[in-house]
Amino acid sequence: GNSVTQMEGPVTLSEEAFLTINCTYTATGYPSLFWYVQYPGEGLQLLLKATKADDKGSNKGFEATYRKETTSFHLEKGSVQVSDSAVYFCALKGDAGGTSYGKLTFGQGTILTVHP
Amino acid sequence: DAGITQSPRHKVTETGTPVTLRCHQTENHRYMYWYRQDPGHGLRLIHYSYGVKDTDKGEVSDGYSVSRSKTEDFLLTLESATSSQTSVYFCAISEGQGSYEQYFGPGTRLTVT
């Protein structure tokens, strides 16, 4: 079945540091890939997505590129802020060719803390 | 923000008691989902619905049942709660499958003692 693996956290950075959170996946066919963010006490919000190989999703300074050759979708930001402190989830949705069509499979989440 | 509410937001219950969680949407989206969130596991799908009275199991459906009698409401029932069902439960909605975004509710924190 489908699976998503994220780098272990927590990740602690100083403000304006560069962020990378690694995400790799296992899936058949051509899944869609997502990054969700969860701020303390809230539900998940979509941060960015990519629906086909080599697509780059971007939002609020965050970027991730869908790399089918390495089955990866790493999240990056050039300069983090204290307000970016949250839990980040990588997720995939199976394509129309499989039983996982339309269902999200999540990674375990990575806690990010940014200090001033 | 997508119009999704969950009730209750917090609940403490005893082992063996029935519990029902409610998800209500005002977006008229066809698909609704129930997930549980546990440390080290991310979110895992419990059940989902693709229309009124149309539901199917997710990866962790044992011990849970669902019902959807109206487009706007999706109920999750724990027939006899166990301590292993202590978790945070999230409802999500979506217009369709494929690359459609899922919008999440604020969550319900359930503690089974």
Short mmCIF file of C-alpha atoms in Angstrom, two decimals:
data_model
loop_
_atom_site.label_atom_id
_atom_site.label_comp_id
_atom_site.label_asym_id
_atom_site.label_seq_id
_atom_site.Cartn_x
_atom_site.Cartn_y
_atom_site.Cartn_z
CA GLY A 1 0.00 0.00 0.00
CA ASN A 2 0.87 3.68 -0.02
CA SER A 3 3.15 5.12 2.62
CA VAL A 4 4.85 8.41 3.48
CA THR A 5 8.02 8.82 5.53
CA GLN A 6 9.08 12.16 7.01
CA MET A 7 12.30 13.11 8.70
CA GLU A 8 12.28 12.68 12.44
CA GLY A 9 11.70 15.75 14.54
CA PRO A 10 11.53 17.90 16.38
CA VAL A 11 13.39 20.49 14.34
CA THR A 12 14.59 23.60 16.16
CA LEU A 13 15.88 26.61 14.21
CA SER A 14 16.75 30.22 14.77
CA GLU A 15 14.77 32.89 12.96
CA GLU A 16 15.95 33.47 9.36
CA ALA A 17 17.55 30.03 9.13
CA PHE A 18 17.02 27.75 6.10
CA LEU A 19 14.50 24.96 6.54
CA THR A 20 14.35 21.53 4.92
CA ILE A 21 11.95 18.81 5.98
CA ASN A 22 12.48 15.61 4.05
CA CYS A 23 9.58 13.54 2.75
CA THR A 24 9.72 10.35 0.70
CA TYR A 25 6.85 8.20 -0.43
CA THR A 26 5.91 4.78 -1.72
CA ALA A 27 2.98 4.55 -4.09
CA THR A 28 1.92 3.00 -7.35
CA GLY A 29 1.07 5.13 -10.33
CA TYR A 30 1.05 8.91 -10.13
CA PRO A 31 -0.14 10.18 -6.75
CA SER A 32 -0.76 13.80 -5.86
CA LEU A 33 1.48 15.15 -3.09
CA PHE A 34 0.65 17.63 -0.34
CA TRP A 35 2.14 19.47 2.60
CA TYR A 36 -0.23 20.36 5.42
CA VAL A 37 0.54 22.57 8.43
CA GLN A 38 -1.05 22.37 11.88
CA TYR A 39 -0.72 25.32 14.23
CA PRO A 40 -1.16 24.68 17.96
CA GLY A 41 -4.74 23.81 18.88
CA GLU A 42 -5.99 23.92 15.29
CA GLY A 43 -6.88 21.57 12.47
CA LEU A 44 -4.70 20.97 9.42
CA GLN A 45 -4.41 23.53 6.65
CA LEU A 46 -3.16 22.85 3.15
CA LEU A 47 0.20 24.55 2.67
CA LEU A 48 1.00 23.50 -0.89
CA LYS A 49 0.49 20.69 -3.37
CA ALA A 50 1.83 19.18 -6.58
CA THR A 51 -0.12 16.89 -8.84
CA LYS A 52 2.46 15.59 -11.33
CA ALA A 53 6.16 14.92 -11.63
CA ASP A 54 8.45 17.98 -11.64
CA ASP A 55 5.63 20.27 -10.45
CA LYS A 56 6.69 22.77 -7.80
CA GLY A 57 4.17 23.75 -5.17
CA SER A 58 4.72 27.03 -3.35
CA ASN A 59 2.96 29.16 -0.74
CA LYS A 60 3.98 31.67 1.97
CA GLY A 61 7.67 31.26 1.05
CA PHE A 62 7.56 27.46 1.30
CA GLU A 63 8.37 25.30 -1.72
CA ALA A 64 8.39 21.60 -2.58
CA THR A 65 9.15 19.85 -5.87
CA TYR A 66 7.57 16.54 -6.90
CA ARG A 67 10.55 14.29 -7.76
CA LYS A 68 9.32 11.01 -9.15
CA GLU A 69 12.82 9.65 -9.79
CA THR A 70 13.66 9.90 -6.08
CA THR A 71 10.02 9.54 -4.84
CA SER A 72 10.49 12.67 -2.76
CA PHE A 73 8.66 15.90 -1.95
CA HIS A 74 10.96 17.82 0.41
CA LEU A 75 9.67 21.03 2.01
CA GLU A 76 11.99 24.07 1.99
CA LYS A 77 11.92 27.67 3.12
CA GLY A 78 14.77 30.09 2.76
CA SER A 79 14.19 32.12 5.92
CA VAL A 80 11.90 30.87 8.67
CA GLN A 81 10.00 33.06 11.12
CA VAL A 82 8.81 32.43 14.65
CA SER A 83 5.27 32.29 13.26
CA ASP A 84 6.24 29.21 11.19
CA SER A 85 6.42 27.14 14.39
CA ALA A 86 3.94 24.33 13.81
CA VAL A 87 3.65 20.65 12.90
CA TYR A 88 4.15 19.86 9.21
CA PHE A 89 2.65 16.81 7.53
CA CYS A 90 3.56 15.36 4.16
CA ALA A 91 0.73 13.44 2.49
CA LEU A 92 -0.20 11.73 -0.73
CA LYS A 93 -3.39 10.86 -2.54
CA GLY A 94 -3.52 7.75 -4.69
CA ASP A 95 -4.30 8.19 -8.37
CA ALA A 96 -7.37 6.89 -10.20
CA GLY A 97 -5.74 3.58 -11.00
CA GLY A 98 -5.69 2.19 -7.49
CA THR A 99 -7.80 1.38 -4.45
CA SER A 100 -6.36 4.37 -2.62
CA TYR A 101 -7.85 6.83 -5.08
CA GLY A 102 -8.80 10.06 -3.36
CA LYS A 103 -7.66 8.94 0.10
CA LEU A 104 -4.94 10.83 1.91
CA THR A 105 -2.02 8.93 3.44
CA PHE A 106 -0.04 11.01 5.93
CA GLY A 107 3.49 10.97 7.22
CA GLN A 108 4.00 11.05 10.98
CA GLY A 109 4.48 14.81 11.14
CA THR A 110 7.50 16.97 11.96
CA ILE A 111 7.41 19.49 14.79
CA LEU A 112 9.16 22.75 13.89
CA THR A 113 10.11 25.28 16.55
CA VAL A 114 11.64 28.60 15.51
CA HIS A 115 13.36 30.75 18.15
CA PRO A 116 13.85 34.52 17.85
CA ASP B 1 -12.16 29.18 6.24
CA ALA B 2 -14.25 26.19 5.21
CA GLY B 3 -17.40 25.91 7.29
CA ILE B 4 -16.68 22.82 9.35
CA THR B 5 -17.55 22.40 12.99
CA GLN B 6 -16.99 19.46 15.29
CA SER B 7 -18.75 18.71 18.53
CA PRO B 8 -17.90 18.22 21.24
CA ARG B 9 -14.41 19.76 21.16
CA HIS B 10 -13.33 17.90 24.27
CA LYS B 11 -14.74 14.81 25.94
CA VAL B 12 -13.70 12.52 28.75
CA THR B 13 -15.52 9.22 28.99
CA GLU B 14 -15.16 5.88 30.71
CA THR B 15 -14.19 2.58 29.14
CA GLY B 16 -17.20 0.70 27.80
CA THR B 17 -19.46 3.70 27.26
CA PRO B 18 -20.78 4.69 23.83
CA VAL B 19 -19.57 7.97 22.35
CA THR B 20 -20.75 9.88 19.28
CA LEU B 21 -18.78 12.67 17.66
CA ARG B 22 -20.43 15.02 15.19
CA CYS B 23 -19.06 16.79 12.14
CA HIS B 24 -21.16 19.49 10.52
CA GLN B 25 -20.38 21.31 7.26
CA THR B 26 -21.98 24.25 5.51
CA GLU B 27 -20.11 23.83 2.20
CA ASN B 28 -22.36 21.17 0.61
CA HIS B 29 -19.28 19.06 -0.17
CA ARG B 30 -19.93 15.48 -1.24
CA TYR B 31 -17.06 13.78 0.58
CA MET B 32 -16.55 13.67 4.34
CA TYR B 33 -13.83 11.90 6.30
CA TRP B 34 -12.98 10.94 9.86
CA TYR B 35 -9.31 10.70 10.91
CA ARG B 36 -7.58 10.07 14.19
CA GLN B 37 -4.28 11.72 15.08
CA ASP B 38 -1.80 9.97 17.34
CA PRO B 39 1.85 10.79 18.08
CA GLY B 40 4.19 9.05 15.67
CA HIS B 41 1.37 8.06 13.32
CA GLY B 42 0.27 11.27 11.69
CA LEU B 43 -3.39 11.11 10.71
CA ARG B 44 -5.04 7.82 9.86
CA LEU B 45 -8.34 7.42 8.03
CA ILE B 46 -11.12 5.76 10.02
CA HIS B 47 -14.14 5.99 7.70
CA TYR B 48 -15.28 8.19 4.89
CA SER B 49 -18.49 9.05 3.06
CA TYR B 50 -19.06 9.77 -0.61
CA GLY B 51 -22.69 10.76 -0.28
CA VAL B 52 -25.77 10.50 1.91
CA LYS B 53 -25.95 6.94 3.27
CA ASP B 54 -22.79 6.01 1.31
CA THR B 55 -19.84 5.18 3.55
CA ASP B 56 -16.74 3.02 3.46
CA LYS B 57 -13.96 1.90 5.78
CA GLY B 58 -10.53 3.39 6.10
CA GLU B 59 -7.35 1.83 7.44
CA VAL B 60 -8.29 1.88 11.15
CA SER B 61 -12.04 1.27 11.19
CA ASP B 62 -12.27 -1.48 13.86
CA GLY B 63 -14.34 -0.33 16.84
CA TYR B 64 -15.90 2.59 14.93
CA SER B 65 -19.09 3.08 12.97
CA VAL B 66 -20.38 6.06 11.00
CA SER B 67 -23.61 7.41 9.66
CA ARG B 68 -24.55 10.13 7.20
CA SER B 69 -28.27 10.81 6.90
CA LYS B 70 -27.84 14.39 5.62
CA THR B 71 -25.23 15.98 3.37
CA GLU B 72 -24.10 18.30 6.12
CA ASP B 73 -23.66 15.85 9.00
CA PHE B 74 -21.27 12.93 9.46
CA LEU B 75 -21.36 11.08 12.77
CA LEU B 76 -18.63 8.88 14.22
CA THR B 77 -19.67 6.40 16.92
CA LEU B 78 -17.53 4.40 19.29
CA GLU B 79 -19.95 1.69 20.38
CA SER B 80 -17.94 0.76 23.48
CA ALA B 81 -15.01 3.07 24.04
CA THR B 82 -11.58 1.65 24.91
CA SER B 83 -8.44 3.37 26.17
CA SER B 84 -6.77 2.73 22.80
CA GLN B 85 -9.32 5.10 21.26
CA THR B 86 -7.99 8.03 23.26
CA SER B 87 -6.95 10.37 20.47
CA VAL B 88 -7.67 13.59 18.64
CA TYR B 89 -10.32 13.11 15.97
CA PHE B 90 -10.49 15.27 12.87
CA CYS B 91 -13.24 15.58 10.34
CA ALA B 92 -12.46 16.67 6.78
CA ILE B 93 -14.53 17.53 3.72
CA SER B 94 -13.80 17.61 0.01
CA GLU B 95 -15.67 18.44 -3.19
CA GLY B 96 -14.27 15.40 -4.93
CA GLN B 97 -11.49 12.88 -5.10
CA GLY B 98 -8.25 13.18 -7.07
CA SER B 99 -6.30 16.34 -6.35
CA TYR B 100 -9.20 18.13 -4.63
CA GLU B 101 -8.16 19.70 -1.35
CA GLN B 102 -9.47 18.29 1.91
CA TYR B 103 -10.49 20.90 4.46
CA PHE B 104 -10.15 19.98 8.10
CA GLY B 105 -12.24 20.78 11.14
CA PRO B 106 -10.78 21.96 14.47
CA GLY B 107 -10.69 18.50 16.03
CA THR B 108 -12.18 16.71 19.04
CA ARG B 109 -9.92 15.59 21.86
CA LEU B 110 -11.31 12.35 23.32
CA THR B 111 -9.96 10.77 26.48
CA VAL B 112 -11.14 7.31 27.51
CA THR B 113 -10.34 6.52 31.14
#
